[in-house]
Amino acid sequence: MSWIPAPVSRFFHRTSSPPHFYALADRFIPWLTVIFLLLLGAGLYGGLYLAPTDYQQGDSYRIIYIHVPAAWMSLFIYVLMAVMGGIALIWRMKLAEVMLISSAPIGAGFTFVALVTGSLWGKPMWGTWWVWDARLTSELILLFLYLGVISLYGAIEEKRAAARAVSILALVGVVNIPIIHYSVQWWNTLHQGPTVSKMDKPSIHVSMLVPLLLMAVAFKFYYLVAVLQAAKLELLKRETTSQWVKALLEKQA
Amino acid sequence: MPIIQAFWAIIRRDLLLAFRRRAEMANPLFFFVLVVTLFPLAVGAQPNLLKAMAPGVIWVSALLAALLSLDGLFRSDFEDGSLEQMLLSPHALSILVLGKIVAHWLVTGLPLLLVAPLLAVFLGLPEQAMGTLWLTLILATPLLSLIGAIGVALTVGLRRGGMLLSLLVLPLYVPVLIFASGAVDRAASGLPVGAQLNILLAMLLSALVLVPLPTAAALKMSVN
């Protein structure tokens, strides 16, 4: 790969080695946490206090500030996992495997949050906790894809083999995501389900949109903090016998 | 031996093995018929209800029958070591895997084609939807074998892979289920079904090309 400048490729080689990554993550996590908290504070203040009450939905629309960013994250993390899976399969990069595995529970968590908040929002708005609607059903299937990844990783003893299996599954699953998303929509148009397309409305007022975007970025930073923490733990678990972990433990003792 | 010959040899071998265990071969078929007959007992035998549910009932049962039969796809080869021989053979593993999938479909998917119309008649599916039911079965049962092969290849090395297999494979089956039962449903109410059938065909063709690669990769991983 001679077309990549030497400093850049050196940087990638260094950060992809577990001890370097561990130290780097250690240094970044406090900063990322601070940025996350600032964004979260600003987003919540804007969303719960500054944003006006919706003329139709009253105050209960404010759950959007949790619900929509969580739903975005659930898709974003799955695609990211597929990218990590590709990297892990092609270059056999340990760090990509670790990041893939560490992302799965977080993604499942976001999917779960999106489902629960959607259900809480659905009760006052549509008078029902659950509808077999396009978005809801595809989100539920996404949750099962995440659970499949997590339990496949748990079922295989040898962790490097498990990571390779999970990479294949993540790549196969990502092909399925757009199919599921659109197919359920087409399927539902036949059955004339309730119309839910709230985000398709392009005219969302700026005072509501800005906190929403702030929350979306805040969730991204939360993901970064969480995935780095999880990756650190996973690295320690995998490399218990290696020299750098021993050195680390001795330093802390 | 050229690769084409190896491909046919795999199919011939798997079919021969299946015919030697004829009782086992019929199991998915019996399962399919049984599940379909359970529905009228469970939801009540009103003709209108059954007629409306027929496409969904037949397709869900076909899905479950396919899922049940999947485990046999690589399990016995894995246990007696012939899978390792396939990995060691000079031929591209993905082609050999495709041969095994084709054989699996011939043994488990094809019989459904013969029984499903009969069950559809019992459930009261309208006459004009029969052709579409057939077409969806022809297009989509191979898809079930193909997609399932990835899941089996990932779990074949595990001792208790059954539950995990259904967790991995069923979400991937969802699009097939939606388009296949949707097409039959539309045909039953006299609407055009070209779009659904075209999408199923597109999925089948791309799966034929794409599925053998991850399946072969997963098998290599499972056998190690």
Short mmCIF file of C-alpha atoms in Angstrom, two decimals:
data_model
loop_
_atom_site.label_atom_id
_atom_site.label_comp_id
_atom_site.label_asym_id
_atom_site.label_seq_id
_atom_site.Cartn_x
_atom_site.Cartn_y
_atom_site.Cartn_z
CA MET A 1 0.00 0.00 0.00
CA SER A 2 2.59 2.48 -1.14
CA TRP A 3 0.05 5.15 -2.04
CA ILE A 4 -0.61 5.86 1.64
CA PRO A 5 1.86 8.36 3.11
CA ALA A 6 4.29 6.73 5.49
CA PRO A 7 3.32 8.69 8.65
CA VAL A 8 -0.35 7.79 8.16
CA SER A 9 0.28 4.09 7.70
CA ARG A 10 2.70 4.15 10.65
CA PHE A 11 -0.03 5.73 12.78
CA PHE A 12 -2.47 2.99 11.82
CA HIS A 13 0.01 0.24 12.49
CA ARG A 14 0.80 1.66 15.89
CA THR A 15 -2.77 2.23 17.04
CA SER A 16 -3.79 -1.20 15.86
CA SER A 17 -1.36 -2.82 18.27
CA PRO A 18 -3.19 -3.65 21.52
CA PRO A 19 -0.87 -1.94 24.07
CA HIS A 20 -0.79 1.29 22.08
CA PHE A 21 -4.51 1.24 21.61
CA TYR A 22 -5.02 0.59 25.30
CA ALA A 23 -2.90 3.58 26.29
CA LEU A 24 -4.53 5.76 23.66
CA ALA A 25 -8.05 4.80 24.78
CA ASP A 26 -7.06 5.53 28.37
CA ARG A 27 -5.96 9.01 27.39
CA PHE A 28 -9.04 9.78 25.24
CA ILE A 29 -11.87 8.45 27.41
CA PRO A 30 -11.96 11.37 29.92
CA TRP A 31 -12.04 13.96 27.12
CA LEU A 32 -14.72 12.10 25.22
CA THR A 33 -16.76 11.79 28.40
CA VAL A 34 -16.56 15.54 28.98
CA ILE A 35 -17.65 16.28 25.41
CA PHE A 36 -20.50 13.77 25.75
CA LEU A 37 -21.76 15.32 28.98
CA LEU A 38 -21.59 18.87 27.56
CA LEU A 39 -23.51 17.86 24.43
CA LEU A 40 -26.00 15.88 26.47
CA GLY A 41 -26.60 18.80 28.80
CA ALA A 42 -27.05 21.24 25.92
CA GLY A 43 -29.30 18.84 24.01
CA LEU A 44 -31.50 18.04 26.99
CA TYR A 45 -31.76 21.70 28.00
CA GLY A 46 -32.67 22.67 24.45
CA GLY A 47 -35.04 19.80 23.98
CA LEU A 48 -36.85 19.70 27.29
CA TYR A 49 -36.82 23.40 28.19
CA LEU A 50 -36.19 25.71 25.21
CA ALA A 51 -38.02 23.84 22.46
CA PRO A 52 -41.67 24.87 22.11
CA THR A 53 -44.56 22.53 22.84
CA ASP A 54 -45.81 20.78 19.74
CA TYR A 55 -49.21 22.08 18.59
CA GLN A 56 -50.44 18.58 17.89
CA GLN A 57 -48.64 16.21 20.21
CA GLY A 58 -48.24 18.44 23.25
CA ASP A 59 -45.25 17.76 25.43
CA SER A 60 -45.10 14.04 24.88
CA TYR A 61 -43.28 14.54 21.58
CA ARG A 62 -40.19 15.39 23.63
CA ILE A 63 -39.31 11.72 23.85
CA ILE A 64 -38.08 12.24 20.29
CA TYR A 65 -34.80 13.50 21.77
CA ILE A 66 -34.04 10.03 23.06
CA HIS A 67 -35.99 7.92 20.62
CA VAL A 68 -34.73 9.16 17.26
CA PRO A 69 -31.01 9.40 18.11
CA ALA A 70 -31.18 5.89 19.58
CA ALA A 71 -32.81 4.55 16.42
CA TRP A 72 -30.15 6.24 14.28
CA MET A 73 -27.41 4.78 16.45
CA SER A 74 -28.89 1.28 16.18
CA LEU A 75 -28.48 1.31 12.39
CA PHE A 76 -25.19 3.20 12.44
CA ILE A 77 -23.53 0.75 14.84
CA TYR A 78 -24.63 -2.28 12.82
CA VAL A 79 -23.13 -0.84 9.64
CA LEU A 80 -19.98 0.03 11.57
CA MET A 81 -19.82 -3.56 12.84
CA ALA A 82 -20.01 -4.85 9.28
CA VAL A 83 -17.12 -2.56 8.29
CA MET A 84 -15.11 -3.86 11.26
CA GLY A 85 -16.02 -7.39 10.21
CA GLY A 86 -14.70 -6.77 6.72
CA ILE A 87 -11.45 -5.36 8.11
CA ALA A 88 -11.13 -8.27 10.54
CA LEU A 89 -11.63 -10.84 7.78
CA ILE A 90 -9.36 -9.23 5.19
CA TRP A 91 -6.44 -7.97 7.29
CA ARG A 92 -6.89 -10.26 10.32
CA MET A 93 -6.66 -7.20 12.52
CA LYS A 94 -7.13 -8.07 16.19
CA LEU A 95 -8.31 -4.61 17.06
CA ALA A 96 -11.11 -4.68 14.48
CA GLU A 97 -12.34 -7.96 16.00
CA VAL A 98 -12.30 -6.43 19.46
CA MET A 99 -14.15 -3.31 18.32
CA LEU A 100 -16.76 -5.41 16.50
CA ILE A 101 -17.48 -7.52 19.55
CA SER A 102 -17.50 -4.58 21.92
CA SER A 103 -19.96 -2.70 19.70
CA ALA A 104 -22.60 -5.45 19.59
CA PRO A 105 -24.07 -5.09 23.13
CA ILE A 106 -24.06 -1.29 22.81
CA GLY A 107 -25.91 -1.49 19.51
CA ALA A 108 -28.39 -3.94 20.99
CA GLY A 109 -28.88 -1.54 23.88
CA PHE A 110 -29.63 1.38 21.56
CA THR A 111 -32.06 -0.77 19.58
CA PHE A 112 -33.80 -1.74 22.79
CA VAL A 113 -34.00 1.88 23.93
CA ALA A 114 -35.44 2.89 20.56
CA LEU A 115 -38.08 0.16 20.82
CA VAL A 116 -39.04 0.98 24.40
CA THR A 117 -39.20 4.75 23.92
CA GLY A 118 -41.15 4.25 20.70
CA SER A 119 -43.61 2.10 22.58
CA LEU A 120 -43.91 4.70 25.36
CA TRP A 121 -44.51 7.35 22.72
CA GLY A 122 -47.00 5.19 20.89
CA LYS A 123 -49.28 4.74 23.89
CA PRO A 124 -50.41 8.41 24.23
CA MET A 125 -50.17 9.14 20.48
CA TRP A 126 -51.80 6.14 18.82
CA GLY A 127 -53.44 4.63 21.87
CA THR A 128 -51.46 1.42 21.61
CA TRP A 129 -48.10 0.14 22.78
CA TRP A 130 -47.29 -1.76 19.63
CA VAL A 131 -48.33 -1.77 15.98
CA TRP A 132 -46.99 -4.19 13.38
CA ASP A 133 -45.79 -1.23 11.41
CA ALA A 134 -42.84 -1.04 9.03
CA ARG A 135 -40.39 0.85 11.22
CA LEU A 136 -41.22 -0.97 14.42
CA THR A 137 -41.00 -4.43 12.93
CA SER A 138 -37.71 -3.76 11.17
CA GLU A 139 -36.25 -2.38 14.39
CA LEU A 140 -37.31 -5.53 16.23
CA ILE A 141 -35.63 -7.69 13.61
CA LEU A 142 -32.51 -5.56 13.95
CA LEU A 143 -32.53 -6.39 17.67
CA PHE A 144 -32.59 -10.09 16.79
CA LEU A 145 -29.65 -9.61 14.41
CA TYR A 146 -27.68 -8.04 17.28
CA LEU A 147 -28.67 -10.85 19.66
CA GLY A 148 -27.56 -13.38 17.04
CA VAL A 149 -24.13 -11.75 16.84
CA ILE A 150 -23.77 -11.68 20.63
CA SER A 151 -24.85 -15.27 21.19
CA LEU A 152 -22.78 -16.63 18.32
CA TYR A 153 -19.71 -14.99 19.85
CA GLY A 154 -20.62 -16.45 23.21
CA ALA A 155 -21.15 -19.95 21.82
CA ILE A 156 -17.72 -20.43 20.25
CA GLU A 157 -14.94 -21.18 22.72
CA GLU A 158 -11.91 -20.10 20.74
CA LYS A 159 -12.18 -16.33 20.69
CA ARG A 160 -10.33 -15.62 17.45
CA ALA A 161 -12.45 -18.17 15.59
CA ALA A 162 -15.54 -16.69 17.25
CA ALA A 163 -14.55 -13.23 16.05
CA ARG A 164 -14.18 -14.50 12.49
CA ALA A 165 -17.59 -16.19 12.63
CA VAL A 166 -19.15 -13.01 13.97
CA SER A 167 -17.48 -10.96 11.23
CA ILE A 168 -19.06 -13.17 8.57
CA LEU A 169 -22.43 -12.89 10.27
CA ALA A 170 -22.20 -9.11 10.55
CA LEU A 171 -21.37 -8.82 6.86
CA VAL A 172 -24.23 -11.09 5.84
CA GLY A 173 -26.62 -9.28 8.16
CA VAL A 174 -25.80 -5.87 6.76
CA VAL A 175 -26.97 -6.98 3.32
CA ASN A 176 -30.24 -7.77 5.01
CA ILE A 177 -30.75 -4.39 6.68
CA PRO A 178 -31.91 -2.35 3.66
CA ILE A 179 -33.96 -5.31 2.41
CA ILE A 180 -35.74 -5.61 5.73
CA HIS A 181 -36.22 -1.87 6.01
CA TYR A 182 -37.81 -1.41 2.59
CA SER A 183 -39.52 -4.77 2.25
CA VAL A 184 -41.50 -4.24 5.40
CA GLN A 185 -42.54 -0.88 4.07
CA TRP A 186 -43.74 -2.38 0.79
CA TRP A 187 -45.41 -5.20 2.64
CA ASN A 188 -47.20 -2.76 4.88
CA THR A 189 -48.46 -0.54 2.07
CA LEU A 190 -50.49 -3.55 0.97
CA HIS A 191 -52.13 -3.82 4.34
CA GLN A 192 -52.72 -0.11 4.79
CA GLY A 193 -51.20 0.17 8.22
CA PRO A 194 -51.33 3.32 10.34
CA THR A 195 -49.26 6.15 8.92
CA VAL A 196 -46.32 6.85 11.18
CA SER A 197 -43.83 8.66 9.02
CA LYS A 198 -43.09 11.39 11.54
CA MET A 199 -39.49 11.96 10.53
CA ASP A 200 -40.39 12.22 6.85
CA LYS A 201 -41.96 15.56 7.58
CA PRO A 202 -39.26 17.92 6.31
CA SER A 203 -40.66 20.90 8.16
CA ILE A 204 -39.46 20.40 11.68
CA HIS A 205 -38.86 23.73 13.40
CA VAL A 206 -35.26 24.83 13.95
CA SER A 207 -35.75 25.18 17.70
CA MET A 208 -36.72 21.50 17.79
CA LEU A 209 -34.18 20.34 15.22
CA VAL A 210 -31.07 21.78 16.86
CA PRO A 211 -31.50 19.92 20.18
CA LEU A 212 -32.25 16.77 18.21
CA LEU A 213 -29.00 17.02 16.29
CA LEU A 214 -27.14 17.87 19.51
CA MET A 215 -28.54 14.72 21.08
CA ALA A 216 -27.58 12.69 18.01
CA VAL A 217 -23.96 13.86 18.28
CA ALA A 218 -24.03 13.32 22.06
CA PHE A 219 -25.12 9.70 21.50
CA LYS A 220 -22.23 9.24 19.06
CA PHE A 221 -19.82 10.38 21.75
CA TYR A 222 -21.49 8.13 24.29
CA TYR A 223 -20.95 5.24 21.90
CA LEU A 224 -17.28 6.16 21.57
CA VAL A 225 -16.79 6.22 25.34
CA ALA A 226 -18.69 2.98 25.85
CA VAL A 227 -17.02 1.10 23.01
CA LEU A 228 -13.53 2.18 24.11
CA GLN A 229 -14.23 1.02 27.66
CA ALA A 230 -15.61 -2.29 26.43
CA ALA A 231 -12.71 -2.74 24.03
CA LYS A 232 -10.21 -2.14 26.83
CA LEU A 233 -11.83 -4.86 28.89
CA GLU A 234 -12.00 -7.24 25.94
CA LEU A 235 -8.33 -6.65 25.17
CA LEU A 236 -7.36 -7.41 28.76
CA LYS A 237 -9.42 -10.60 28.68
CA ARG A 238 -7.88 -11.75 25.44
CA GLU A 239 -4.29 -10.92 26.23
CA THR A 240 -4.09 -11.96 29.88
CA THR A 241 -0.86 -13.85 29.24
CA SER A 242 0.93 -11.19 27.21
CA GLN A 243 3.78 -9.06 28.44
CA TRP A 244 2.12 -5.65 28.22
CA VAL A 245 -0.80 -6.72 30.42
CA LYS A 246 1.60 -8.02 33.04
CA ALA A 247 3.52 -4.76 32.94
CA LEU A 248 0.28 -2.83 33.27
CA LEU A 249 -0.80 -4.84 36.31
CA GLU A 250 2.59 -4.45 37.96
CA LYS A 251 2.45 -0.71 37.43
CA GLN A 252 -0.98 -0.50 39.05
CA ALA A 253 -0.12 -2.78 41.96
CA MET B 1 -11.26 -33.97 -12.15
CA PRO B 2 -12.64 -30.70 -13.50
CA ILE B 3 -14.68 -28.57 -11.17
CA ILE B 4 -17.97 -29.19 -12.97
CA GLN B 5 -17.52 -32.91 -12.51
CA ALA B 6 -16.73 -32.44 -8.83
CA PHE B 7 -19.87 -30.33 -8.49
CA TRP B 8 -22.04 -33.10 -9.98
CA ALA B 9 -20.25 -35.75 -7.96
CA ILE B 10 -21.13 -33.91 -4.75
CA ILE B 11 -24.79 -33.66 -5.77
CA ARG B 12 -24.91 -37.33 -6.77
CA ARG B 13 -23.26 -38.40 -3.52
CA ASP B 14 -25.63 -36.35 -1.34
CA LEU B 15 -28.70 -37.56 -3.20
CA LEU B 16 -27.51 -41.15 -2.86
CA LEU B 17 -26.96 -40.67 0.86
CA ALA B 18 -30.42 -39.16 1.21
CA PHE B 19 -32.08 -42.02 -0.64
CA ARG B 20 -30.34 -44.53 1.60
CA ARG B 21 -32.09 -42.88 4.55
CA ARG B 22 -35.51 -42.48 3.06
CA ALA B 23 -37.37 -42.19 6.38
CA GLU B 24 -35.22 -39.27 7.42
CA MET B 25 -35.74 -37.65 4.05
CA ALA B 26 -39.49 -37.55 4.51
CA ASN B 27 -39.32 -35.89 7.92
CA PRO B 28 -39.34 -32.23 6.81
CA LEU B 29 -42.28 -32.99 4.55
CA PHE B 30 -44.32 -34.57 7.36
CA PHE B 31 -43.37 -31.68 9.60
CA PHE B 32 -44.63 -29.22 6.99
CA VAL B 33 -47.98 -31.00 6.65
CA LEU B 34 -48.34 -31.28 10.42
CA VAL B 35 -47.69 -27.62 11.11
CA VAL B 36 -50.20 -26.59 8.46
CA THR B 37 -52.84 -28.89 9.94
CA LEU B 38 -52.24 -27.44 13.39
CA PHE B 39 -53.42 -24.00 12.32
CA PRO B 40 -57.10 -24.81 11.67
CA LEU B 41 -57.17 -26.60 15.02
CA ALA B 42 -55.65 -23.66 16.85
CA VAL B 43 -57.45 -20.69 15.30
CA GLY B 44 -60.77 -22.34 14.52
CA ALA B 45 -62.04 -23.74 11.27
CA GLN B 46 -63.95 -20.78 9.80
CA PRO B 47 -63.43 -21.00 6.02
CA ASN B 48 -63.07 -17.25 5.60
CA LEU B 49 -60.38 -16.97 8.26
CA LEU B 50 -58.44 -19.91 6.84
CA LYS B 51 -58.70 -18.54 3.34
CA ALA B 52 -57.25 -15.21 4.44
CA MET B 53 -54.48 -16.90 6.41
CA ALA B 54 -53.56 -19.56 3.84
CA PRO B 55 -50.56 -17.79 2.21
CA GLY B 56 -49.05 -16.90 5.56
CA VAL B 57 -49.68 -20.33 7.09
CA ILE B 58 -48.14 -22.17 4.16
CA TRP B 59 -45.12 -19.93 4.03
CA VAL B 60 -44.42 -19.93 7.76
CA SER B 61 -44.68 -23.72 7.77
CA ALA B 62 -42.35 -23.99 4.77
CA LEU B 63 -39.89 -21.74 6.59
CA LEU B 64 -39.97 -23.88 9.72
CA ALA B 65 -39.62 -27.09 7.72
CA ALA B 66 -36.60 -25.64 5.93
CA LEU B 67 -35.11 -24.55 9.25
CA LEU B 68 -35.60 -28.02 10.69
CA SER B 69 -33.90 -29.71 7.77
CA LEU B 70 -30.94 -27.32 7.69
CA ASP B 71 -28.93 -29.01 10.40
CA GLY B 72 -28.41 -32.06 8.18
CA LEU B 73 -26.74 -29.93 5.53
CA PHE B 74 -23.21 -30.16 6.92
CA ARG B 75 -23.60 -31.96 10.25
CA SER B 76 -23.02 -35.58 9.18
CA ASP B 77 -20.17 -34.56 6.88
CA PHE B 78 -18.62 -32.66 9.74
CA GLU B 79 -18.94 -35.60 12.08
CA ASP B 80 -17.53 -38.29 9.79
CA GLY B 81 -14.72 -36.09 8.51
CA SER B 82 -15.73 -35.83 4.87
CA LEU B 83 -16.08 -32.07 5.29
CA GLU B 84 -12.37 -31.90 6.05
CA GLN B 85 -11.67 -33.87 2.90
CA MET B 86 -13.70 -31.34 0.93
CA LEU B 87 -11.67 -28.53 2.46
CA LEU B 88 -8.46 -30.31 1.50
CA SER B 89 -9.58 -31.05 -2.05
CA PRO B 90 -8.03 -28.94 -4.81
CA HIS B 91 -11.41 -27.64 -5.96
CA ALA B 92 -12.90 -24.33 -4.92
CA LEU B 93 -14.79 -24.98 -1.72
CA SER B 94 -17.54 -22.54 -2.64
CA ILE B 95 -18.50 -24.62 -5.70
CA LEU B 96 -18.59 -27.82 -3.66
CA VAL B 97 -20.71 -26.01 -1.07
CA LEU B 98 -23.07 -24.90 -3.83
CA GLY B 99 -23.39 -28.54 -4.88
CA LYS B 100 -24.34 -29.53 -1.35
CA ILE B 101 -26.92 -26.74 -1.19
CA VAL B 102 -28.46 -27.82 -4.50
CA ALA B 103 -28.69 -31.40 -3.26
CA HIS B 104 -30.26 -30.19 -0.02
CA TRP B 105 -32.89 -28.25 -1.94
CA LEU B 106 -33.65 -31.23 -4.18
CA VAL B 107 -34.25 -33.39 -1.11
CA THR B 108 -36.10 -30.96 1.17
CA GLY B 109 -37.39 -28.03 -0.90
CA LEU B 110 -38.65 -29.82 -3.97
CA PRO B 111 -41.09 -32.15 -2.16
CA LEU B 112 -42.80 -29.08 -0.68
CA LEU B 113 -43.69 -28.05 -4.22
CA LEU B 114 -45.77 -31.19 -4.60
CA VAL B 115 -47.58 -31.02 -1.27
CA ALA B 116 -48.16 -27.29 -0.88
CA PRO B 117 -50.88 -26.94 -3.56
CA LEU B 118 -52.82 -29.76 -1.95
CA LEU B 119 -52.68 -28.07 1.44
CA ALA B 120 -53.58 -24.78 -0.19
CA VAL B 121 -56.75 -26.37 -1.54
CA PHE B 122 -57.63 -27.67 1.92
CA LEU B 123 -57.15 -24.20 3.37
CA GLY B 124 -59.39 -22.75 0.68
CA LEU B 125 -56.84 -20.66 -1.20
CA PRO B 126 -58.55 -19.31 -4.34
CA GLU B 127 -57.82 -21.08 -7.63
CA GLN B 128 -56.16 -18.07 -9.24
CA ALA B 129 -53.45 -17.95 -6.57
CA MET B 130 -52.23 -21.53 -7.12
CA GLY B 131 -49.88 -20.62 -9.95
CA THR B 132 -48.35 -17.84 -7.91
CA LEU B 133 -47.96 -20.14 -4.90
CA TRP B 134 -46.04 -22.56 -7.10
CA LEU B 135 -43.86 -19.83 -8.54
CA THR B 136 -43.02 -18.41 -5.11
CA LEU B 137 -42.15 -21.89 -3.87
CA ILE B 138 -39.91 -22.53 -6.87
CA LEU B 139 -38.14 -19.20 -6.43
CA ALA B 140 -37.99 -18.99 -2.65
CA THR B 141 -37.37 -22.49 -1.28
CA PRO B 142 -33.87 -22.52 -2.87
CA LEU B 143 -33.34 -19.17 -1.17
CA LEU B 144 -34.17 -20.77 2.16
CA SER B 145 -31.56 -23.48 1.58
CA LEU B 146 -28.98 -20.93 0.44
CA ILE B 147 -29.42 -18.46 3.29
CA GLY B 148 -29.66 -21.26 5.81
CA ALA B 149 -26.36 -22.70 4.61
CA ILE B 150 -24.51 -19.67 5.99
CA GLY B 151 -26.08 -20.18 9.40
CA VAL B 152 -25.34 -23.91 9.44
CA ALA B 153 -21.77 -23.35 8.36
CA LEU B 154 -21.29 -20.92 11.23
CA THR B 155 -22.72 -23.25 13.86
CA VAL B 156 -21.70 -26.71 12.61
CA GLY B 157 -18.74 -26.91 14.97
CA LEU B 158 -20.90 -26.29 18.04
CA ARG B 159 -22.41 -29.13 19.97
CA ARG B 160 -25.76 -27.49 20.62
CA GLY B 161 -26.20 -25.27 17.63
CA GLY B 162 -29.92 -25.81 17.07
CA MET B 163 -31.41 -22.88 18.96
CA LEU B 164 -28.60 -20.59 17.93
CA LEU B 165 -29.15 -21.58 14.31
CA SER B 166 -32.76 -20.44 14.39
CA LEU B 167 -31.76 -17.15 16.02
CA LEU B 168 -29.22 -16.54 13.26
CA VAL B 169 -31.25 -17.70 10.29
CA LEU B 170 -34.82 -16.58 10.96
CA PRO B 171 -34.13 -12.81 10.82
CA LEU B 172 -32.40 -13.39 7.49
CA TYR B 173 -35.47 -15.28 6.24
CA VAL B 174 -37.77 -12.33 6.89
CA PRO B 175 -37.51 -10.69 3.43
CA VAL B 176 -38.18 -14.02 1.71
CA LEU B 177 -41.24 -14.56 3.87
CA ILE B 178 -42.57 -11.07 3.22
CA PHE B 179 -42.26 -11.17 -0.55
CA ALA B 180 -43.37 -14.78 -1.01
CA SER B 181 -46.47 -14.63 1.19
CA GLY B 182 -47.17 -11.11 -0.07
CA ALA B 183 -47.21 -12.33 -3.66
CA VAL B 184 -49.59 -15.19 -2.88
CA ASP B 185 -51.79 -12.85 -0.89
CA ARG B 186 -52.01 -10.40 -3.76
CA ALA B 187 -52.69 -13.14 -6.27
CA ALA B 188 -55.54 -14.38 -4.08
CA SER B 189 -57.20 -10.98 -4.33
CA GLY B 190 -56.55 -10.76 -8.05
CA LEU B 191 -53.79 -8.14 -8.00
CA PRO B 192 -50.64 -8.24 -10.19
CA VAL B 193 -47.65 -9.97 -8.58
CA GLY B 194 -44.87 -9.24 -11.08
CA ALA B 195 -42.93 -6.96 -8.74
CA GLN B 196 -42.79 -9.47 -5.87
CA LEU B 197 -41.78 -12.33 -8.16
CA ASN B 198 -39.09 -10.22 -9.79
CA ILE B 199 -37.65 -9.29 -6.42
CA LEU B 200 -37.65 -12.95 -5.34
CA LEU B 201 -35.88 -13.86 -8.58
CA ALA B 202 -33.32 -11.11 -8.04
CA MET B 203 -32.72 -12.30 -4.48
CA LEU B 204 -32.34 -15.90 -5.68
CA LEU B 205 -29.82 -15.00 -8.39
CA SER B 206 -27.72 -12.81 -6.13
CA ALA B 207 -27.85 -15.42 -3.36
CA LEU B 208 -26.66 -18.10 -5.82
CA VAL B 209 -23.61 -15.96 -6.57
CA LEU B 210 -22.92 -14.50 -3.13
CA VAL B 211 -23.88 -17.17 -0.58
CA PRO B 212 -21.24 -19.83 -1.38
CA LEU B 213 -18.40 -17.44 -0.50
CA PRO B 214 -19.31 -16.65 3.14
CA THR B 215 -20.47 -20.23 3.59
CA ALA B 216 -17.10 -21.57 2.49
CA ALA B 217 -15.33 -19.06 4.73
CA ALA B 218 -17.52 -20.04 7.67
CA LEU B 219 -16.89 -23.75 7.07
CA LYS B 220 -13.13 -23.21 7.01
CA MET B 221 -13.49 -21.42 10.32
CA SER B 222 -15.72 -24.11 11.84
CA VAL B 223 -13.50 -27.03 10.88
CA ASN B 224 -10.28 -25.60 12.29
#
